[in-house]
Coordinates of C-alpha atoms in Angstrom, one line a residue:
X1 CA 16.2 -4.9 -10.3
X2 CA 14.0 -2.7 -7.9
X3 CA 10.5 -1.1 -8.6
X4 CA 10.6 2.6 -7.8
X5 CA 7.4 4.4 -6.8
X6 CA 7.2 7.8 -6.8
X7 CA 4.9 10.9 -5.7
X8 CA 4.9 14.2 -7.1
X9 CA 1.9 17.1 -6.5
X10 CA 2.8 18.7 -9.7
X11 CA 0.3 21.9 -9.3
X12 CA -1.2 21.9 -12.7
X13 CA 0.1 19.0 -15.3
X14 CA -0.5 20.9 -18.2
X15 CA 1.4 23.8 -16.6
X16 CA 4.4 21.3 -16.3
X17 CA 4.2 19.0 -18.4
X18 CA 7.9 19.8 -20.1
X19 CA 9.1 19.5 -16.0
X20 CA 7.0 16.0 -16.0
X21 CA 8.6 14.5 -18.8
X22 CA 12.3 15.7 -18.0
X23 CA 12.1 14.0 -14.5
X24 CA 10.2 11.0 -15.8
X25 CA 13.2 10.2 -17.9
X26 CA 15.7 11.0 -15.6
X27 CA 14.2 9.8 -12.5
X28 CA 12.8 6.5 -14.5
X29 CA 10.1 5.5 -11.4
X30 CA 8.1 2.3 -12.4
X31 CA 4.7 4.1 -11.0
X32 CA 4.3 7.2 -10.0
X33 CA 1.0 9.1 -8.1
X34 CA 0.6 12.7 -9.3
X35 CA -1.2 14.7 -7.3
X36 CA -3.1 18.6 -8.4
X37 CA -3.5 17.4 -11.9
X38 CA -5.9 20.5 -11.9
X39 CA -7.8 19.5 -15.2
X40 CA -10.7 17.0 -16.6
X41 CA -9.5 13.7 -17.5
X42 CA -9.4 14.1 -21.2
X43 CA -7.7 17.4 -20.9
X44 CA -4.4 15.3 -19.1
X45 CA -1.3 15.3 -21.4
X46 CA -1.6 11.6 -22.0
X47 CA 0.3 11.2 -25.2
X48 CA 3.6 13.0 -23.7
X49 CA 3.4 10.4 -20.8
X50 CA 2.5 7.3 -23.1
X51 CA 5.5 8.2 -25.4
X52 CA 8.1 7.3 -22.1
X53 CA 5.8 3.8 -21.8
X54 CA 3.4 4.8 -19.1
X55 CA 0.1 3.4 -18.7
X56 CA -2.2 6.4 -17.2
X57 CA -4.9 6.5 -15.5
X58 CA -6.5 9.9 -14.2
X59 CA -9.3 10.7 -11.5
X60 CA -9.7 14.5 -12.7
X61 CA -12.0 17.6 -12.1
X62 CA -12.0 21.1 -13.7
X63 CA -9.1 23.2 -12.6
X64 CA -9.2 21.5 -8.9
X65 CA -7.9 18.7 -6.9
X66 CA -7.3 15.8 -9.3
X67 CA -5.1 12.6 -9.2
X68 CA -3.2 10.6 -11.9
X69 CA -1.3 7.1 -11.4
X70 CA 1.3 6.5 -13.9
X71 CA 2.7 2.8 -14.5
X72 CA 4.7 1.2 -16.6
X73 CA 3.1 -1.8 -15.9
X74 CA -0.4 -2.6 -17.4
X75 CA -3.0 -1.7 -14.5
X76 CA -4.9 -4.9 -12.9
X77 CA -8.0 -3.0 -11.8
X78 CA -8.1 1.2 -10.7
X79 CA -10.7 2.4 -8.5
X80 CA -11.8 6.1 -8.0
X81 CA -12.7 7.7 -4.9
X82 CA -12.4 7.1 -1.1
X83 CA -15.4 5.3 0.2
X84 CA -17.4 6.6 3.7
X85 CA -18.9 10.1 2.2
X86 CA -20.9 9.6 -1.0
X87 CA -21.8 13.4 -1.4
X88 CA -17.9 14.4 -1.3
X89 CA -17.1 15.0 -5.1
X90 CA -13.5 16.1 -5.0
X91 CA -11.3 14.0 -7.0
X92 CA -8.7 13.0 -4.5
X93 CA -8.0 9.3 -4.4
X94 CA -7.1 6.6 -6.8
X95 CA -5.6 3.5 -6.4
X96 CA -4.5 0.8 -9.0
X97 CA -3.0 -2.7 -8.5
X98 CA -0.3 -4.4 -10.7
X99 CA 1.5 -7.3 -10.9
X100 CA 4.9 -8.1 -10.0
X101 CA 7.0 -11.0 -10.0
X102 CA 6.1 -11.4 -6.6
X103 CA 2.6 -10.9 -6.7
X104 CA 0.1 -8.1 -6.7
X105 CA 1.5 -4.9 -5.4
X106 CA -1.4 -1.8 -4.8
X107 CA -0.8 1.6 -4.7
X108 CA -3.3 4.6 -3.5
X109 CA -2.7 7.9 -4.7
X110 CA -4.1 10.6 -2.7
X111 CA -4.2 14.3 -2.3
X112 CA -5.6 15.0 1.2
X113 CA -7.5 18.1 2.0
X114 CA -5.3 21.2 3.1
X115 CA -7.7 22.0 5.9
X116 CA -7.3 25.6 6.0
X117 CA -8.3 28.1 7.3
X118 CA -8.8 26.1 10.1
X119 CA -11.1 27.9 11.6
X120 CA -13.7 27.0 9.0
X121 CA -15.2 23.9 7.9
X122 CA -12.6 22.7 5.7
X123 CA -10.7 21.7 8.5
X124 CA -13.7 18.9 10.0
X125 CA -13.6 18.1 6.1
X126 CA -9.9 17.6 6.3
X127 CA -10.4 15.7 9.9
X128 CA -13.2 13.2 8.4
X129 CA -11.3 12.4 5.1
X130 CA -8.5 11.0 7.3
X131 CA -11.1 9.4 9.2
X132 CA -12.0 7.5 5.9
X133 CA -8.3 6.9 4.8
X134 CA -7.9 5.3 8.4
X135 CA -10.7 3.1 7.7
X136 CA -9.9 2.3 4.0
X137 CA -5.9 1.4 5.4
X138 CA -7.5 -0.6 8.2
X139 CA -9.5 -2.8 5.7
X140 CA -6.8 -3.2 3.1
X141 CA -4.2 -4.1 5.7
X142 CA -6.0 -6.9 6.6
X143 CA -5.2 -8.5 2.8
X144 CA -1.5 -8.7 4.1
X145 CA -0.1 -7.8 0.6
X146 CA 2.1 -4.6 -0.4
X147 CA 0.5 -1.6 0.0
X148 CA 1.5 1.8 -0.5
X149 CA -0.3 5.0 0.0
X150 CA 1.1 7.8 -1.7
X151 CA 0.6 11.5 -2.0
X152 CA 0.1 14.8 -0.8
X153 CA -0.9 14.0 3.1
X154 CA -1.0 17.8 3.7
X155 CA 0.1 16.6 6.9
X156 CA 3.4 17.8 8.9
X157 CA 3.9 14.9 10.7
X158 CA 6.4 16.3 13.7
X159 CA 8.7 19.8 14.6
X160 CA 11.4 18.4 12.7
X161 CA 9.6 18.2 9.3
X162 CA 9.2 22.3 9.3
X163 CA 11.8 24.9 9.5
X164 CA 10.0 26.8 12.1
X165 CA 7.7 24.5 13.9
X166 CA 6.3 27.6 16.4
X167 CA 5.1 29.5 13.2
X168 CA 2.8 26.9 12.1
X169 CA 1.5 25.8 15.4
X170 CA -2.2 26.6 14.5
X171 CA -2.2 25.9 10.7
X172 CA -4.6 22.8 10.0
X173 CA -1.3 20.7 8.3
X174 CA 0.7 20.9 12.3
X175 CA -2.4 21.0 14.8
X176 CA -2.3 18.3 17.2
X177 CA -5.6 16.5 15.5
X178 CA -4.0 16.7 12.2
X179 CA -0.6 14.8 13.7
X180 CA -3.0 12.5 15.9
X181 CA -4.8 11.5 12.7
X182 CA -1.6 10.6 11.2
X183 CA -0.1 8.6 13.8
X184 CA -3.3 6.9 13.9
X185 CA -2.3 5.3 10.6
X186 CA 0.9 4.6 11.4
X187 CA -0.7 2.7 14.4
X188 CA -1.9 0.4 12.2
X189 CA 1.0 -1.0 10.9
X190 CA 2.0 1.4 8.2
X191 CA 5.6 2.7 7.7
X192 CA 6.9 6.3 6.6
X193 CA 8.9 4.8 4.1
X194 CA 11.3 8.1 4.2
X195 CA 11.6 7.7 8.2
X196 CA 12.7 4.5 8.1
X197 CA 15.8 5.1 6.4
X198 CA 16.6 8.7 7.2
X199 CA 15.6 10.4 10.9
X200 CA 17.7 13.5 10.0
X201 CA 16.1 17.2 9.9
X202 CA 15.6 19.1 6.8
X203 CA 13.9 16.6 4.9
X204 CA 11.3 18.8 3.3
X205 CA 9.1 18.0 -0.1
X206 CA 7.9 22.0 -0.1
X207 CA 8.5 25.2 -0.7
X208 CA 5.9 27.8 -1.1
X209 CA 6.2 30.3 -3.6
X210 CA 6.0 33.3 -1.3
X211 CA 8.8 35.2 1.0
X212 CA 11.8 33.6 -0.8
X213 CA 11.1 30.0 0.8
X214 CA 13.0 28.0 -1.6
X215 CA 15.9 30.3 -1.5
X216 CA 16.1 30.3 2.5
X217 CA 15.3 26.6 2.9
X218 CA 11.9 27.4 4.8
X219 CA 10.2 24.1 3.8
X220 CA 8.1 21.6 5.2
X221 CA 7.5 17.9 4.9
X222 CA 4.0 17.0 3.6
X223 CA 4.2 14.4 0.9
X224 CA 4.2 11.2 2.3
X225 CA 4.9 7.2 1.1
X226 CA 2.9 4.8 3.8
X227 CA 4.0 1.4 3.3
X228 CA 2.4 -1.9 4.8
X229 CA 4.6 -4.5 6.5
X230 CA 4.7 -6.4 3.2
X231 CA 5.9 -3.4 1.4
X232 CA 8.0 -1.7 4.3
X233 CA 10.2 -5.2 4.1
X234 CA 11.2 -4.7 1.0
X235 CA 11.9 -1.3 1.3
X236 CA 15.7 -0.6 0.0
X237 CA 15.9 3.3 -0.3
X238 CA 13.7 6.6 -0.5
X239 CA 14.8 10.1 -2.1
X240 CA 13.4 13.5 -2.3
X241 CA 14.4 15.0 -5.5
X242 CA 14.8 18.9 -4.2
X243 CA 16.3 19.8 -7.0
X244 CA 13.5 19.5 -9.5
X245 CA 11.9 23.1 -7.2
X246 CA 15.0 25.3 -8.7
X247 CA 13.9 24.2 -12.4
X248 CA 11.8 26.9 -14.1
X249 CA 8.2 27.8 -13.4
X250 CA 8.3 25.1 -11.3
X251 CA 5.7 23.4 -8.5
X252 CA 5.9 24.2 -4.7
X253 CA 6.1 20.6 -4.4
X254 CA 9.0 17.6 -5.4
X255 CA 8.7 14.0 -6.1
X256 CA 9.5 11.8 -3.5
X257 CA 10.4 8.2 -4.4
X258 CA 11.0 4.7 -3.0
X259 CA 13.1 1.6 -4.2
X260 CA 11.4 -1.8 -3.3
X261 CA 12.9 -5.1 -3.6
X262 CA 10.6 -6.6 -6.2
X263 CA 11.1 -7.7 -9.5
X264 CA 8.9 -6.5 -12.9
X265 CA 6.9 -9.6 -14.1

């Protein structure tokens, strides 16, 4: 039996709870990272999710950002917030540890800053956040445990990850500094799970609400699962549930999941 770990930027969990429940029933992931829940902890629709057998941990804030971890296994520990900036009040990072038959696995759910407009202070904030994530990853990798960074990275890693690279040249998601910061994470020894199993073009996870982007397949790949060697060694498959984008009142992102050769204890 494989363990399935998924990530999805739901773009307001209260507006999409019916979609979330439907997808959870269909996909049946064991651990889920949600981003942009856009609600305080108390407002998360916990009962609907718990009814499906999930433990729920949230790190929310009012109307913006917010991340959540759902797990069919109990959490051994959870921690919110990314080290490195005590003044950063954005709810963008939540990690949890669960025990599998083979030992523990650590999953970090993250929602990186968008960084646009790139000529404002939002872009330096994005780069600083990525630098903090690099430092976190460097420290965590020393433990040599299965680690997965999952979430909306707001990074288009390469030209094949966007329908029209030229149109995105100066966007914060695709600027050279952004892509270099992402490559630095891979340089530590993390594996981009999707690219480990599928190197083809058109692997998109986001379609804008504007200009009929979904219908025209004007997509981007900005939602990622990065894995430590101890996790990537057990990688079986990765999928993008793009069909969810065609549902009624969808998020502009779709779920991405990975199956790993672990057993639930």
